[in-house]
PDB file of C-alpha atoms in Angstrom:
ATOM      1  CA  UNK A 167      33.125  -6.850 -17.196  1.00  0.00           C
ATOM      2  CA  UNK A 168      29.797  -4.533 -16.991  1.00  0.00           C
ATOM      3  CA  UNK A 169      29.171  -3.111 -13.583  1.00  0.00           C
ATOM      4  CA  UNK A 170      25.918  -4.697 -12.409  1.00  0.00           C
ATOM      5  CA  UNK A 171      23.231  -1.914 -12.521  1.00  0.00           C
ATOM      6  CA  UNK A 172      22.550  -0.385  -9.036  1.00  0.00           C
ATOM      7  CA  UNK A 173      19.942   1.820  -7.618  1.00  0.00           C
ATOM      8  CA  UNK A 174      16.277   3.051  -7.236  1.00  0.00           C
ATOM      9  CA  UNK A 175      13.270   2.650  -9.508  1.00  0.00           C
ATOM     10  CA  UNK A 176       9.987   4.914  -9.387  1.00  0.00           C
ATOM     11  CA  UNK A 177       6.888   2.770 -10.658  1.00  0.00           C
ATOM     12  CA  UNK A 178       3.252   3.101 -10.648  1.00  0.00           C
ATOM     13  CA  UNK A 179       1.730   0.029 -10.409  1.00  0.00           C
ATOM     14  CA  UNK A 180      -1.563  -0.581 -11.715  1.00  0.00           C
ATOM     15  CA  UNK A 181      -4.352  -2.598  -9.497  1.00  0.00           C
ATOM     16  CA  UNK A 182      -4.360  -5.831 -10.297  1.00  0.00           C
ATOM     17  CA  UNK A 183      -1.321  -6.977 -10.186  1.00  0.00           C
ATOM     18  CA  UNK A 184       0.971  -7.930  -7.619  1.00  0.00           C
ATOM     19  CA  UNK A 185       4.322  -5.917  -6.301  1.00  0.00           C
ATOM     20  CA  UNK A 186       5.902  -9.370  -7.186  1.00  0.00           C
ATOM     21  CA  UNK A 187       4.655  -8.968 -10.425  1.00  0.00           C
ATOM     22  CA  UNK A 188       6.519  -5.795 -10.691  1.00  0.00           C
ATOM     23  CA  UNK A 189      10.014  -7.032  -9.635  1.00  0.00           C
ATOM     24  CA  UNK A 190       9.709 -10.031 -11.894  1.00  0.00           C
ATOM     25  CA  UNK A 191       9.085  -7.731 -15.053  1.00  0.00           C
ATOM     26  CA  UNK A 192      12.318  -5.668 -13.939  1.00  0.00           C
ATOM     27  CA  UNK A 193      14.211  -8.768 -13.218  1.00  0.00           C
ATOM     28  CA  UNK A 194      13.385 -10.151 -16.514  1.00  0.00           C
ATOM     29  CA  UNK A 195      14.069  -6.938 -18.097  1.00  0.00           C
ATOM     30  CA  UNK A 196      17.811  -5.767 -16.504  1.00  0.00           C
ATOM     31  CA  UNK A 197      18.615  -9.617 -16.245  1.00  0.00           C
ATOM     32  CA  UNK A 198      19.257  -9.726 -12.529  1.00  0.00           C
ATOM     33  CA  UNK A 199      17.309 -11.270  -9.485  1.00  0.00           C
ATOM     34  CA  UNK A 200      18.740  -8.893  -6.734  1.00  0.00           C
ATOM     35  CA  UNK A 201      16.046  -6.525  -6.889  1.00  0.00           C
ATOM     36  CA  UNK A 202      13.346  -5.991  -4.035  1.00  0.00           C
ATOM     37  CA  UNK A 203      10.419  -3.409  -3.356  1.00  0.00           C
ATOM     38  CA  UNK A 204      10.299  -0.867  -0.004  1.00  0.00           C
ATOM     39  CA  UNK A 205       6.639  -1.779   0.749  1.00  0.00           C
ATOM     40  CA  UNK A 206       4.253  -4.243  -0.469  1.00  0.00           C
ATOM     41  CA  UNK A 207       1.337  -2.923  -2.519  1.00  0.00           C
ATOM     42  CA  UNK A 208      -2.062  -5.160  -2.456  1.00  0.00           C
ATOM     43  CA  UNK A 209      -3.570  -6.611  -5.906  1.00  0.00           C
ATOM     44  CA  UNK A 210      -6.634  -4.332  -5.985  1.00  0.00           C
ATOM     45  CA  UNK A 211      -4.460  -1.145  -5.312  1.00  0.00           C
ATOM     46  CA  UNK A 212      -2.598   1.111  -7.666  1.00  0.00           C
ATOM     47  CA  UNK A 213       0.381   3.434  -7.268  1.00  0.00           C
ATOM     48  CA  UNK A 214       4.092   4.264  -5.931  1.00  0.00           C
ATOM     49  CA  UNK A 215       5.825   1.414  -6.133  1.00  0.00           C
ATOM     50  CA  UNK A 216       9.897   1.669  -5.034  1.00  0.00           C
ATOM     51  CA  UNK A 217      11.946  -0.718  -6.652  1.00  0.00           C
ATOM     52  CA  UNK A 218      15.689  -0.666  -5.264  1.00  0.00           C
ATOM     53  CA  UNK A 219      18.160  -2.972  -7.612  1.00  0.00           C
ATOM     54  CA  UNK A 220      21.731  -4.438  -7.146  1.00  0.00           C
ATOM     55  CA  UNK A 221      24.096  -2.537  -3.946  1.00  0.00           C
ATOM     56  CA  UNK A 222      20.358  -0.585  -3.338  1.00  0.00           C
ATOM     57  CA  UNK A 223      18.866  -3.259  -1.985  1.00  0.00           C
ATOM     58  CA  UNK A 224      20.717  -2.813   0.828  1.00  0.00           C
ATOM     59  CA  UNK A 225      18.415   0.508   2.056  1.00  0.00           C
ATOM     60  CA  UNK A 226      15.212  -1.835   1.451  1.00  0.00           C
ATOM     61  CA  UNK A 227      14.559  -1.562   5.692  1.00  0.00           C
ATOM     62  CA  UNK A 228      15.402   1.764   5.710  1.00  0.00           C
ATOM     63  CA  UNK A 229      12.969   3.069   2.950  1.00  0.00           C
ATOM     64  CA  UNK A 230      10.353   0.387   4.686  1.00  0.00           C
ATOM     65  CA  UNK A 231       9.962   2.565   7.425  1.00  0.00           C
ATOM     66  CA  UNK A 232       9.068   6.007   5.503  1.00  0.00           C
ATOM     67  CA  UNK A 233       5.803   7.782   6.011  1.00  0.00           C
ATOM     68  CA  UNK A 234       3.783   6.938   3.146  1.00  0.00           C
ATOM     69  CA  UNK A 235       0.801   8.976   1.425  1.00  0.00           C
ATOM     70  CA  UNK A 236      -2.633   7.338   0.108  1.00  0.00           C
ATOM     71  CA  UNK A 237      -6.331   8.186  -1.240  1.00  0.00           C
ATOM     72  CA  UNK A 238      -8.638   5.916  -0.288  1.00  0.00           C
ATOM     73  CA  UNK A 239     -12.209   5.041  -1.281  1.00  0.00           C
ATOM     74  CA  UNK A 240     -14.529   3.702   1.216  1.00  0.00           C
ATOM     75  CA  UNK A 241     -17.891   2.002   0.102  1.00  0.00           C
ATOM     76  CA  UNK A 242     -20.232   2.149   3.259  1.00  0.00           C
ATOM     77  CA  UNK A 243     -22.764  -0.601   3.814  1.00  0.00           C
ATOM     78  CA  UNK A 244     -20.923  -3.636   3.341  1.00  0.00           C
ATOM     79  CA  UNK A 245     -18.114  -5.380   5.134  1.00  0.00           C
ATOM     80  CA  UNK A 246     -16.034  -8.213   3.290  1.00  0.00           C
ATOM     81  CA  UNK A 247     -13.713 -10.814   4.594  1.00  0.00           C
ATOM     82  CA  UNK A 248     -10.571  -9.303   3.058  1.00  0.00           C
ATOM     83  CA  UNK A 249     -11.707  -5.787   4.032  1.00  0.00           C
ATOM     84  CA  UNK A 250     -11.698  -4.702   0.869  1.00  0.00           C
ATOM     85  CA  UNK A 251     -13.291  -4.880  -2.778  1.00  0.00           C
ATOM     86  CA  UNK A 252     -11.700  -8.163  -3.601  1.00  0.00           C
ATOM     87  CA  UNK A 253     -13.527  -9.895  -0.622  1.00  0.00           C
ATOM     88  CA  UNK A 254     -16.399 -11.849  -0.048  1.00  0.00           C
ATOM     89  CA  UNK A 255     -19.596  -9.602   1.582  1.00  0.00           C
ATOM     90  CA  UNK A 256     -19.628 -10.895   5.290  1.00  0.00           C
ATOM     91  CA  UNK A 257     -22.213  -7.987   6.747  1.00  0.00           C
ATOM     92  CA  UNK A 258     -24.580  -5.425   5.615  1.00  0.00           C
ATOM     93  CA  UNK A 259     -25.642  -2.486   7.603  1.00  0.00           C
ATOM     94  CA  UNK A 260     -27.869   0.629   6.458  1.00  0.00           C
ATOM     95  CA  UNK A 261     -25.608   4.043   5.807  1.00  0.00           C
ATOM     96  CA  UNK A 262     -26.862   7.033   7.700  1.00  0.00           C
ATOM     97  CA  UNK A 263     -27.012  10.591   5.713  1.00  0.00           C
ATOM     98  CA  UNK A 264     -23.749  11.833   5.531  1.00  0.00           C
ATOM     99  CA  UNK A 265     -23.219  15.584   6.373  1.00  0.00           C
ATOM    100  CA  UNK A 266     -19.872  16.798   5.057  1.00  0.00           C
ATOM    101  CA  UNK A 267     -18.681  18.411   8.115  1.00  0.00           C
ATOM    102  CA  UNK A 268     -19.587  15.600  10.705  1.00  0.00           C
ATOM    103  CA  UNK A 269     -17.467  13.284   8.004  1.00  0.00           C
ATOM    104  CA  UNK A 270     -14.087  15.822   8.219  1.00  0.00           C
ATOM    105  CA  UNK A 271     -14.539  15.689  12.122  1.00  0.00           C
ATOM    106  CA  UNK A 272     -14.755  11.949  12.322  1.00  0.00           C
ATOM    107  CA  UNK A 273     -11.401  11.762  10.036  1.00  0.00           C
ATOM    108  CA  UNK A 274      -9.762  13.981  11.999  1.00  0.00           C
ATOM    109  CA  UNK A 275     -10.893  12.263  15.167  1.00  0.00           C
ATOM    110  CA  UNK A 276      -8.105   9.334  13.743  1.00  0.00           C
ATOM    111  CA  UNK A 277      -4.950  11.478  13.738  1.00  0.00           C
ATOM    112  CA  UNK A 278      -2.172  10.824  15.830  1.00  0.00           C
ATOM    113  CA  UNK A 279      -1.239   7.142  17.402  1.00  0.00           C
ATOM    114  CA  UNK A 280      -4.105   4.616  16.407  1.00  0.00           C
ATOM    115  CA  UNK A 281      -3.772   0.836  17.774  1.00  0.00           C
ATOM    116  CA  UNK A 282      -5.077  -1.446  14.798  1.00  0.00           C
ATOM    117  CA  UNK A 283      -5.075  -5.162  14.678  1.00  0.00           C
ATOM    118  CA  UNK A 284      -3.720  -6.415  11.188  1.00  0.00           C
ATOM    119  CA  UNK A 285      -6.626  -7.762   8.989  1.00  0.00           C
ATOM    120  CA  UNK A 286      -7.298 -11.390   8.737  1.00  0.00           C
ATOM    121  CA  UNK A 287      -5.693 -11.685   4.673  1.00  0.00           C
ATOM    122  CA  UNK A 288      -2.276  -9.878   5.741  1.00  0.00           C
ATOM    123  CA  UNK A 289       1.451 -11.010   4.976  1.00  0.00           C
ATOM    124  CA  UNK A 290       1.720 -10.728   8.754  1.00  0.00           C
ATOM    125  CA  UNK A 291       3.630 -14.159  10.274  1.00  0.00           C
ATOM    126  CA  UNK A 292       1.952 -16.584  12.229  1.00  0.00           C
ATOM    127  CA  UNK A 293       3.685 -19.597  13.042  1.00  0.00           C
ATOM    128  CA  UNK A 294       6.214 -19.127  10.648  1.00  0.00           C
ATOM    129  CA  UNK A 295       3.554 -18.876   8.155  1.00  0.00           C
ATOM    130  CA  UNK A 296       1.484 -15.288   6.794  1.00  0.00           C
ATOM    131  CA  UNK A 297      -2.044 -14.519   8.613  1.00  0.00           C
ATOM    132  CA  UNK A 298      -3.858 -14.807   4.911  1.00  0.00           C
ATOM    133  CA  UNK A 299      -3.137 -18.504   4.685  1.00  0.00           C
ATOM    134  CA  UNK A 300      -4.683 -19.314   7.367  1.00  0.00           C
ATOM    135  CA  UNK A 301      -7.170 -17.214   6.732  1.00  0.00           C
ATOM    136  CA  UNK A 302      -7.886 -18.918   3.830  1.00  0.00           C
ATOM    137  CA  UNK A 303      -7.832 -22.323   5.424  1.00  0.00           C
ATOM    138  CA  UNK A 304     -10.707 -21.099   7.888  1.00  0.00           C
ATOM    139  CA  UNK A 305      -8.377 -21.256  10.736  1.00  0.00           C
ATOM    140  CA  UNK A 306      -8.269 -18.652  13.380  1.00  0.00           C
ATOM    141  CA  UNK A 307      -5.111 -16.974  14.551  1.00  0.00           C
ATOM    142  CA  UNK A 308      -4.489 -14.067  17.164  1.00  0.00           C
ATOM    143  CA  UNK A 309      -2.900 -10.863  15.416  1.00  0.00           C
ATOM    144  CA  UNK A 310      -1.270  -8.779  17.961  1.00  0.00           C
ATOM    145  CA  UNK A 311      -2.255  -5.480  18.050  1.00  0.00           C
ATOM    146  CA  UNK A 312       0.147  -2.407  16.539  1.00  0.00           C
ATOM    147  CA  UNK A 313       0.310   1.073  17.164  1.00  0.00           C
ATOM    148  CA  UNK A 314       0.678   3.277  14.037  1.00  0.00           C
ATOM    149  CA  UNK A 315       0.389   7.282  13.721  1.00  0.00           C
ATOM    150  CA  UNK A 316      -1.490   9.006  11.269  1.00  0.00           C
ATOM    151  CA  UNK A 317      -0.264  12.561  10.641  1.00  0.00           C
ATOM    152  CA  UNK A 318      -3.042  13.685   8.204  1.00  0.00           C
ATOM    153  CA  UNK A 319      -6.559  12.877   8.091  1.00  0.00           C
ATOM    154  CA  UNK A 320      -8.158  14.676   4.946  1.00  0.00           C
ATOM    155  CA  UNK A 321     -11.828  14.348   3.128  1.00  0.00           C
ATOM    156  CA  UNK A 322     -11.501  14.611  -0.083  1.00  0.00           C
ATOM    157  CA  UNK A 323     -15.068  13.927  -1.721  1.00  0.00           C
ATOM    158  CA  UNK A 324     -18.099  12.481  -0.349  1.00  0.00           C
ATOM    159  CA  UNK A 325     -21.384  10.849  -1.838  1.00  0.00           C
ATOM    160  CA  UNK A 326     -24.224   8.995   0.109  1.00  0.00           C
ATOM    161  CA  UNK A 327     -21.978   5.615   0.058  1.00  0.00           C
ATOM    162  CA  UNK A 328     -18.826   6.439  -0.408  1.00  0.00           C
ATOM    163  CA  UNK A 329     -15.841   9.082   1.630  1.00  0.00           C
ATOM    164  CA  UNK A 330     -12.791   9.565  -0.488  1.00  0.00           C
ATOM    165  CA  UNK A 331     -10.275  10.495   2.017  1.00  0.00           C
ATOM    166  CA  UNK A 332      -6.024  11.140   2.147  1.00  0.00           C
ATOM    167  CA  UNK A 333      -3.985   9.992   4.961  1.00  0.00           C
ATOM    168  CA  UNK A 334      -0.535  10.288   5.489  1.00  0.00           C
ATOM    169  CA  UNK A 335       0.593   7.290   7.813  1.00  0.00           C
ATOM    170  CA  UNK A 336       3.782   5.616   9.293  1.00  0.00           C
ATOM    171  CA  UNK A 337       4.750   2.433   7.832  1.00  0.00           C
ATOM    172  CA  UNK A 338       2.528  -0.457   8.906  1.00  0.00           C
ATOM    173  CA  UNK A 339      -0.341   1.537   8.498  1.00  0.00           C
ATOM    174  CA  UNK A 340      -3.298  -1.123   7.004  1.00  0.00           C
ATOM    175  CA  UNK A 341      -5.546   1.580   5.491  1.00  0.00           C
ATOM    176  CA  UNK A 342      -8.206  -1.665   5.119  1.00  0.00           C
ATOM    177  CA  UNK A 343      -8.521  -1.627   8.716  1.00  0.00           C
ATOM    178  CA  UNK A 344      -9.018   1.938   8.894  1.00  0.00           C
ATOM    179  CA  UNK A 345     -11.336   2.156   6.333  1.00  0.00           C
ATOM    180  CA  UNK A 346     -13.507  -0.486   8.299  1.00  0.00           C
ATOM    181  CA  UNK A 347     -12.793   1.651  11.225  1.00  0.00           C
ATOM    182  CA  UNK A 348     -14.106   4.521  10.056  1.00  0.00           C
ATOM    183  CA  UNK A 349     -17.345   3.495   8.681  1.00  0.00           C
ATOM    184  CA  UNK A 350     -17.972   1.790  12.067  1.00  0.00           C
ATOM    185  CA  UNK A 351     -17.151   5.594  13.741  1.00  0.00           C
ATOM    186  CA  UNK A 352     -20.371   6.813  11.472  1.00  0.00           C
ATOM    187  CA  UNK A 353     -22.494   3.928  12.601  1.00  0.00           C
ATOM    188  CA  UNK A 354     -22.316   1.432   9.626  1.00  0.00           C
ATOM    189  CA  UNK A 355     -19.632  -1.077   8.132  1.00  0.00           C
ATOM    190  CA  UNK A 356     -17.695  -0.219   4.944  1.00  0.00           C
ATOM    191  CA  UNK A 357     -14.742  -2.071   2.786  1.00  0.00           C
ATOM    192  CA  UNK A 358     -11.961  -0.168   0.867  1.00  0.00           C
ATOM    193  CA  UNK A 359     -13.302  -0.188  -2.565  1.00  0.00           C
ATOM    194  CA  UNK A 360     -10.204   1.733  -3.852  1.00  0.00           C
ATOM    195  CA  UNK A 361      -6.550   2.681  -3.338  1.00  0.00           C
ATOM    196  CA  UNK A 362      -4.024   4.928  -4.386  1.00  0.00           C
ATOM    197  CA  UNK A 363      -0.075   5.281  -2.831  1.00  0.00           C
ATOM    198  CA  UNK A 364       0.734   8.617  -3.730  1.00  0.00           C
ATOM    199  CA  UNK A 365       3.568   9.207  -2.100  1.00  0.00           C
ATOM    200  CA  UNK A 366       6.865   7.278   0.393  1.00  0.00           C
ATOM    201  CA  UNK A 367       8.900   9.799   2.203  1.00  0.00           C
ATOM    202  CA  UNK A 368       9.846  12.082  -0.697  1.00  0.00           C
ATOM    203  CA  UNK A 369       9.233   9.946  -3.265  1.00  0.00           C
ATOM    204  CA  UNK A 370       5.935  11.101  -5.225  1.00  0.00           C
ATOM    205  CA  UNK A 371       3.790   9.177  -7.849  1.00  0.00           C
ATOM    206  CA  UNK A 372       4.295  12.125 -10.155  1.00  0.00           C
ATOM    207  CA  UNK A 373       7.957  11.036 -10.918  1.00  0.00           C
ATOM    208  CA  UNK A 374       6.992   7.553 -11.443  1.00  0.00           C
ATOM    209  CA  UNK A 375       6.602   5.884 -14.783  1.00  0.00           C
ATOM    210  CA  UNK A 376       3.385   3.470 -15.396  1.00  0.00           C
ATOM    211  CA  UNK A 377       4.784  -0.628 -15.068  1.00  0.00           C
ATOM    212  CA  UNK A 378       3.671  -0.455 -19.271  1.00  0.00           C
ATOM    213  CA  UNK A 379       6.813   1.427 -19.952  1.00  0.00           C
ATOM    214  CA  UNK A 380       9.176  -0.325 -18.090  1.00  0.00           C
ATOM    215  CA  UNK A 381       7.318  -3.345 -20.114  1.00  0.00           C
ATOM    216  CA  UNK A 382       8.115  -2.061 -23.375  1.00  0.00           C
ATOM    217  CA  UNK A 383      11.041  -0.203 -22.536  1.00  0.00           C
ATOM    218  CA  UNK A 384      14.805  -1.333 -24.291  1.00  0.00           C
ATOM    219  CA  UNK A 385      17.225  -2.493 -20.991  1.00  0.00           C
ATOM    220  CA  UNK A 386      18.945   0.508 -21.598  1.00  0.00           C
ATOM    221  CA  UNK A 387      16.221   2.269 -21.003  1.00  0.00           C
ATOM    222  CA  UNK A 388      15.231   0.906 -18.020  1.00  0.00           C
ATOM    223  CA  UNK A 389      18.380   1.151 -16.732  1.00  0.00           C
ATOM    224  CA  UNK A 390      18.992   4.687 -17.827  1.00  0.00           C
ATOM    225  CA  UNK A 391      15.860   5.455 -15.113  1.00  0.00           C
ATOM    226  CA  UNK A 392      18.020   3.899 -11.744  1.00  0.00           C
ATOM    227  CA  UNK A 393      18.519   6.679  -9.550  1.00  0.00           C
ATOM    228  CA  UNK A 394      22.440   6.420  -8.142  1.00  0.00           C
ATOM    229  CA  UNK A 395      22.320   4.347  -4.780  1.00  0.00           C
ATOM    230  CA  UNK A 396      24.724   6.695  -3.330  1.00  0.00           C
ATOM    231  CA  UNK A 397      22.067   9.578  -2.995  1.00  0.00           C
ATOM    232  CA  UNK A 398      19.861   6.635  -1.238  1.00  0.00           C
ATOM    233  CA  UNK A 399      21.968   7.046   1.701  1.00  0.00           C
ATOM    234  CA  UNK A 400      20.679  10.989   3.088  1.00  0.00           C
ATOM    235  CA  UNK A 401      17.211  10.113   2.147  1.00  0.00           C
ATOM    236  CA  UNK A 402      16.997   7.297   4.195  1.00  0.00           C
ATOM    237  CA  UNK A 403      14.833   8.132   7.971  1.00  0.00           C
TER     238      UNK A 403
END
């Protein structure tokens, strides 16, 4: 009998799609369902996607709660719904002139603990149910507050509407909800326009293949990429 593969899978996923998306095309490929992801990934947002399969699966709250690296795109001047690109435009507010130093200091201004309130369209439960469908239904829940830390703060590029920044956050982090927190810390409103996972814990984007290989990959391939689930174990916080 073949040993069920077993162990961790590096993918970058491209924006639009969903992390479901991702398992199901790994599922489909290595012919097993117990697979799941260490961190869910929004449609509109691109990058490091961990994938642990068969006896891994069991580290899935473990590598949940690793730091976790992102570059983010904020568009100033308008606020959606969703908080980012995919949403509808809610408010509009003029962008001041944006000086390049007075930018770094406001990042910086966010590192360390941060209380944020999860957006509206979040997987967060309410009633047994996540925040986004109601949401959707026009019905208003309360979110409870969370505190998250932010250990780096970085600008990385700047034009008059839009601050590409890195942060490096603990898990829970909604960089939505900071993006809409810092453009309201320059005196506008702003949305996410883009977003990149770079990096969980260790784990960097660099060492992951794009979700087109593992399409077109042979099983043996695919499989040939698992990382041995007993070196999951040390790595874990």
């Amino acid at each position: 009998m073949t040993a069920m593969p077993s162990g961790l899978l590096l993918v970058h996923k491209p924006p639009g799609v969903t992390s479901h998306d991702v398992v199901q095309v790994v599922r489909r490929k290595l012919a097993i369902r117990r697979i799941g992801h260490t961190g869910t990934l929004d449609p509109i947002a691109e990058g490091l996607l961990i994938l642990l399969v068969g006896r891994a699966t069991q580290f899935q709250r473990a590598f949940q709660a690793h730091e976790k690296t992102y570059r983010a795109i904020l568009r100033l001047g308008t606020q959606t719904d969703t908080a980012d690109a995919d949403g509808t435009p809610t408010r509009t507010a003029p962008i001041p002139v944006l000086e390049r130093d007075h930018v770094a200091q406001v990042l910086a201004s966010f590192r360390g603990p941060l209380s944020q309130i999860p957006p509206a369209y979040s997987a967060v439960k309410v009633k047994g149910r996540p925040a986004y469908w109601w949401a959707r239904r026009q019905k208003a829940v309360m979110l409870a507050p969370r505190v998250v830390h932010l250990a780096e703060m970085t600008l990385v590029a700047l034009t008059p509407e839009t601050i590409t920044f890195r942060v490096r956050c603990s898990a829970g982090t909604y960089v939505r909800t900071l993006a809409e927190s810092i453009a309201e810390r320059l005196g506008t409103v702003g949305h996410l326009a883009h977003l990149v996972r770079l990096r969980i814990g260790d784990w960097s984007l660099d060492d992951a293949k794009p979700l087109s290989w593992f399409q077109e990959a042979s099983p043996e391939r695919v499989a040939g990429q698992l990382k041995p689930c007993e070196s999951l174990q040390a790595l874990a916080p």
